[in-house]
Short mmCIF file of C-alpha atoms in Angstrom, two decimals:
data_model
loop_
_atom_site.label_atom_id
_atom_site.label_comp_id
_atom_site.label_asym_id
_atom_site.label_seq_id
_atom_site.Cartn_x
_atom_site.Cartn_y
_atom_site.Cartn_z
CA UNK A 11 19.39 1.23 -4.05
CA UNK A 12 15.83 1.94 -4.93
CA UNK A 13 14.63 5.45 -3.96
CA UNK A 14 11.34 7.19 -4.61
CA UNK A 15 11.12 10.88 -3.83
CA UNK A 16 7.75 12.71 -4.18
CA UNK A 17 7.50 16.30 -4.28
CA UNK A 18 4.72 18.91 -5.20
CA UNK A 19 2.64 18.68 -2.14
CA UNK A 20 1.20 21.77 -0.30
CA UNK A 21 -1.69 23.73 0.63
CA UNK A 22 -4.59 24.37 -2.01
CA UNK A 23 -7.93 25.72 -1.79
CA UNK A 24 -10.94 23.54 -2.77
CA UNK A 25 -11.48 23.41 -6.34
CA UNK A 26 -7.81 24.07 -6.88
CA UNK A 27 -5.29 21.83 -8.58
CA UNK A 28 -2.01 20.46 -7.71
CA UNK A 29 0.76 18.16 -9.57
CA UNK A 30 2.80 15.85 -7.49
CA UNK A 31 6.04 14.25 -8.87
CA UNK A 32 7.89 11.20 -7.93
CA UNK A 33 11.52 10.64 -9.05
CA UNK A 34 12.82 7.26 -9.01
CA UNK A 35 16.54 5.87 -9.05
CA UNK A 36 18.17 2.74 -8.68
CA UNK A 37 15.27 0.79 -10.34
CA UNK A 38 14.67 -0.33 -14.09
CA UNK A 39 11.69 2.23 -14.02
CA UNK A 40 10.16 1.06 -17.38
CA UNK A 41 9.71 -2.56 -15.89
CA UNK A 42 7.29 -1.94 -13.32
CA UNK A 43 3.76 -0.65 -12.86
CA UNK A 44 3.89 2.65 -10.61
CA UNK A 45 1.27 3.57 -8.22
CA UNK A 46 -0.02 6.54 -6.03
CA UNK A 47 -1.42 5.71 -2.63
CA UNK A 48 -2.63 8.07 0.04
CA UNK A 49 -3.20 8.06 3.77
CA UNK A 50 -5.48 9.95 6.02
CA UNK A 51 -5.83 9.65 9.66
CA UNK A 52 -9.52 8.74 9.34
CA UNK A 53 -9.70 6.42 6.22
CA UNK A 54 -6.16 4.83 6.31
CA UNK A 55 -4.47 3.63 3.28
CA UNK A 56 -6.27 4.31 0.11
CA UNK A 57 -5.14 3.27 -3.49
CA UNK A 58 -5.38 5.94 -5.84
CA UNK A 59 -4.26 4.94 -9.23
CA UNK A 60 -1.59 3.05 -11.02
CA UNK A 61 0.06 3.00 -14.43
CA UNK A 62 1.91 0.34 -16.32
CA UNK A 63 5.37 0.57 -17.50
CA UNK A 64 4.43 1.67 -21.11
CA UNK A 65 1.74 3.82 -19.74
CA UNK A 66 -0.66 2.15 -21.82
CA UNK A 67 -2.77 0.68 -18.94
CA UNK A 68 -3.95 2.89 -16.23
CA UNK A 69 -6.68 2.48 -13.48
CA UNK A 70 -8.08 4.99 -10.92
CA UNK A 71 -10.09 4.64 -7.65
CA UNK A 72 -13.66 5.74 -8.13
CA UNK A 73 -13.08 8.45 -5.73
CA UNK A 74 -10.61 10.31 -8.02
CA UNK A 75 -11.85 9.10 -11.56
CA UNK A 76 -12.37 12.19 -13.64
CA UNK A 77 -10.51 14.50 -11.56
CA UNK A 78 -6.93 12.99 -11.19
CA UNK A 79 -4.60 11.94 -13.94
CA UNK A 80 -1.62 9.72 -13.67
CA UNK A 81 1.28 9.81 -16.12
CA UNK A 82 4.97 8.84 -16.29
CA UNK A 83 8.08 9.99 -18.14
CA UNK A 84 10.27 6.89 -18.55
CA UNK A 85 13.19 8.93 -19.91
CA UNK A 86 13.23 10.96 -16.64
CA UNK A 87 12.17 8.04 -14.39
CA UNK A 88 9.39 10.06 -13.06
CA UNK A 89 5.74 9.56 -11.99
CA UNK A 90 3.09 12.24 -11.93
CA UNK A 91 -0.25 12.88 -10.55
CA UNK A 92 -2.21 15.68 -11.62
CA UNK A 93 -4.88 16.40 -9.45
CA UNK A 94 -7.80 18.82 -10.31
CA UNK A 95 -11.01 19.90 -8.57
CA UNK A 96 -9.60 19.13 -5.15
CA UNK A 97 -11.86 18.47 -2.28
CA UNK A 98 -11.36 18.69 1.39
CA UNK A 99 -11.40 14.71 1.46
CA UNK A 100 -8.48 14.49 -0.97
CA UNK A 101 -6.35 15.90 2.04
CA UNK A 102 -3.68 13.08 2.75
CA UNK A 103 -0.27 12.19 2.51
CA UNK A 104 0.31 10.89 -1.01
CA UNK A 105 2.93 8.24 -1.60
CA UNK A 106 4.27 7.02 -4.72
CA UNK A 107 4.97 3.11 -4.67
CA UNK A 108 6.62 0.51 -6.93
CA UNK A 109 4.45 -2.37 -7.84
CA UNK A 110 6.31 -5.87 -8.14
CA UNK A 111 6.86 -8.16 -11.26
CA UNK A 112 4.62 -10.75 -9.98
CA UNK A 113 1.47 -8.44 -8.55
CA UNK A 114 0.50 -5.35 -6.97
CA UNK A 115 2.10 -5.60 -3.63
CA UNK A 116 4.65 -2.75 -2.73
CA UNK A 117 8.20 -3.26 -1.85
CA UNK A 118 9.11 0.12 -2.28
CA UNK A 119 7.66 3.44 -1.16
CA UNK A 120 8.47 7.10 -1.21
CA UNK A 121 8.53 9.05 2.11
CA UNK A 122 5.14 10.75 0.94
CA UNK A 123 4.29 14.42 0.28
CA UNK A 124 1.45 16.11 2.31
CA UNK A 125 -1.52 17.71 0.26
CA UNK A 126 -3.90 19.86 2.40
CA UNK A 127 -7.10 20.98 0.80
CA UNK A 128 -8.55 23.87 2.93
CA UNK A 129 -9.86 27.27 2.24
CA UNK B 20 -15.08 -3.57 -4.15
CA UNK B 21 -13.35 -6.15 -1.95
CA UNK B 22 -13.61 -4.95 1.65
CA UNK B 23 -10.71 -6.10 3.91
CA UNK B 24 -11.61 -6.14 7.63
CA UNK B 25 -8.90 -6.65 10.46
CA UNK B 26 -9.31 -7.78 13.60
CA UNK B 27 -8.61 -6.73 16.30
CA UNK B 28 -8.18 -2.89 15.84
CA UNK B 29 -5.38 -2.88 18.60
CA UNK B 30 -3.46 -5.44 20.51
CA UNK B 31 -1.44 -5.42 23.75
CA UNK B 32 1.15 -8.16 23.95
CA UNK B 33 4.06 -8.91 26.38
CA UNK B 34 7.59 -8.87 25.08
CA UNK B 35 8.58 -12.38 23.74
CA UNK B 36 4.78 -13.31 23.59
CA UNK B 37 2.76 -14.30 20.40
CA UNK B 38 1.00 -11.63 18.44
CA UNK B 39 -1.90 -12.60 16.14
CA UNK B 40 -3.59 -10.29 13.67
CA UNK B 41 -6.40 -11.33 11.55
CA UNK B 42 -7.77 -9.90 8.15
CA UNK B 43 -10.96 -11.04 6.34
CA UNK B 44 -11.75 -10.42 2.81
CA UNK B 45 -15.38 -9.86 1.55
CA UNK B 46 -14.56 -12.00 -1.47
CA UNK B 47 -12.01 -14.73 -2.14
CA UNK B 48 -8.60 -13.51 -3.29
CA UNK B 49 -7.37 -16.55 -4.62
CA UNK B 50 -5.11 -16.02 -7.65
CA UNK B 51 -7.42 -17.51 -10.55
CA UNK B 52 -4.84 -19.04 -12.77
CA UNK B 53 -3.65 -21.51 -10.38
CA UNK B 54 -5.96 -21.38 -7.28
CA UNK B 55 -3.12 -22.12 -5.31
CA UNK B 56 -1.97 -18.57 -4.01
CA UNK B 57 -3.79 -15.87 -2.46
CA UNK B 58 -3.31 -12.22 -3.57
CA UNK B 59 -2.81 -10.92 -0.05
CA UNK B 60 0.17 -8.70 1.24
CA UNK B 61 1.07 -7.50 4.88
CA UNK B 62 2.71 -4.34 5.94
CA UNK B 63 4.06 -2.74 9.05
CA UNK B 64 4.02 1.03 9.37
CA UNK B 65 5.89 2.96 12.06
CA UNK B 66 5.26 6.75 12.89
CA UNK B 67 6.34 8.94 10.17
CA UNK B 68 7.33 6.27 7.76
CA UNK B 69 5.72 4.66 4.95
CA UNK B 70 4.53 1.26 5.17
CA UNK B 71 7.00 -1.51 4.99
CA UNK B 72 6.34 -4.67 3.05
CA UNK B 73 6.41 -7.96 5.25
CA UNK B 74 4.50 -10.81 3.40
CA UNK B 75 2.98 -11.22 -0.15
CA UNK B 76 1.18 -14.28 -1.76
CA UNK B 77 -0.19 -14.58 1.92
CA UNK B 78 2.74 -16.46 3.15
CA UNK B 79 5.91 -15.49 1.36
CA UNK B 80 8.18 -13.38 3.47
CA UNK B 81 10.03 -10.37 1.97
CA UNK B 82 13.57 -10.57 1.76
CA UNK B 83 15.17 -9.18 4.98
CA UNK B 84 11.97 -9.66 7.20
CA UNK B 85 12.90 -11.59 10.25
CA UNK B 86 11.34 -15.12 10.54
CA UNK B 87 9.44 -14.27 13.51
CA UNK B 88 6.81 -12.82 11.13
CA UNK B 89 4.59 -15.33 9.54
CA UNK B 90 1.54 -15.23 7.13
CA UNK B 91 -0.85 -17.97 6.78
CA UNK B 92 -4.37 -18.44 5.32
CA UNK B 93 -6.15 -18.75 1.91
CA UNK B 94 -9.20 -17.58 0.05
CA UNK B 95 -10.79 -15.03 2.46
CA UNK B 96 -9.19 -15.65 5.83
CA UNK B 97 -5.58 -14.62 6.81
CA UNK B 98 -3.60 -14.36 9.72
CA UNK B 99 -0.03 -12.29 10.55
CA UNK B 100 1.94 -13.89 13.39
CA UNK B 101 4.69 -12.43 15.27
CA UNK B 102 5.78 -15.33 17.02
CA UNK B 103 7.83 -13.48 19.77
CA UNK B 104 7.05 -9.83 20.18
CA UNK B 105 10.08 -7.43 20.13
CA UNK B 106 10.09 -3.69 21.20
CA UNK B 107 10.90 -2.80 17.60
CA UNK B 108 7.62 -4.43 16.32
CA UNK B 109 5.57 -1.79 18.01
CA UNK B 110 3.69 -0.40 14.81
CA UNK B 111 0.34 -0.60 12.76
CA UNK B 112 -0.13 -3.47 10.74
CA UNK B 113 -2.22 -3.35 7.48
CA UNK B 114 -3.45 -6.16 5.17
CA UNK B 115 -3.86 -5.56 1.43
CA UNK B 116 -5.65 -7.50 -1.35
CA UNK B 117 -4.29 -7.28 -5.17
CA UNK B 118 -6.61 -9.56 -6.44
CA UNK B 119 -8.85 -7.04 -8.10
CA UNK B 120 -8.95 -3.31 -8.94
CA UNK B 121 -9.51 -1.27 -6.82
CA UNK B 122 -6.70 -2.34 -4.54
CA UNK B 123 -7.99 -2.32 -1.09
CA UNK B 124 -6.34 -2.32 2.39
CA UNK B 125 -7.58 -3.33 5.91
CA UNK B 126 -8.17 -0.48 8.43
CA UNK B 127 -5.00 -1.36 10.32
CA UNK B 128 -4.28 -3.01 13.61
CA UNK B 129 -2.13 -1.22 16.24
CA UNK B 130 0.27 -3.49 18.12
CA UNK B 131 1.60 -2.25 21.59
CA UNK B 132 3.78 -3.79 24.34
CA UNK B 133 2.07 -4.66 27.64
#
């Protein structure tokens, strides 16, 4: 069955960096767009970024553009999010989620990893 | 950006009664190639869990989702209906548009038992 497992979250100071990973199993990884979506109590669900199966097409939310970088390693069936210049407002649970073949709805989500940005 | 607005923010319904959640988009989310389908999904989220997909293309039920959940609407106005509320349906429900980047979600509607 499809499984997505995030890792790499933790406590980081403002201005710091963190790299999140998402390991996928049970899917033809290269066939699907992969996404990062975050959730905070105050702002609810916020889409962060997505990357096509080949890695050639990438989009970011304006709130993270220029600070976050999404990437994937298809051989390792892994998705990554490099987060630099972190701010308090980046504090959230970060989920990786698989897009569907017909559009960007999300049938599969990981359990999430908590990122806390605080001094 | 397309803003998704859900109403109400919270809803209290008796067991076995109907629950209705509305979602309005600030722009049409009709799928341009055919103007037949709307790029709108619904999710259910329980505490400590990731969201679970219920509906996509506004009215297509995801495999395994009970048929008491149904979606309707087109263009800018959408509804998620739970025809007969069960105890396990207590959750927060979100709508999401995937018509344009950035993908956006509604603020959520909390459903509780009366």
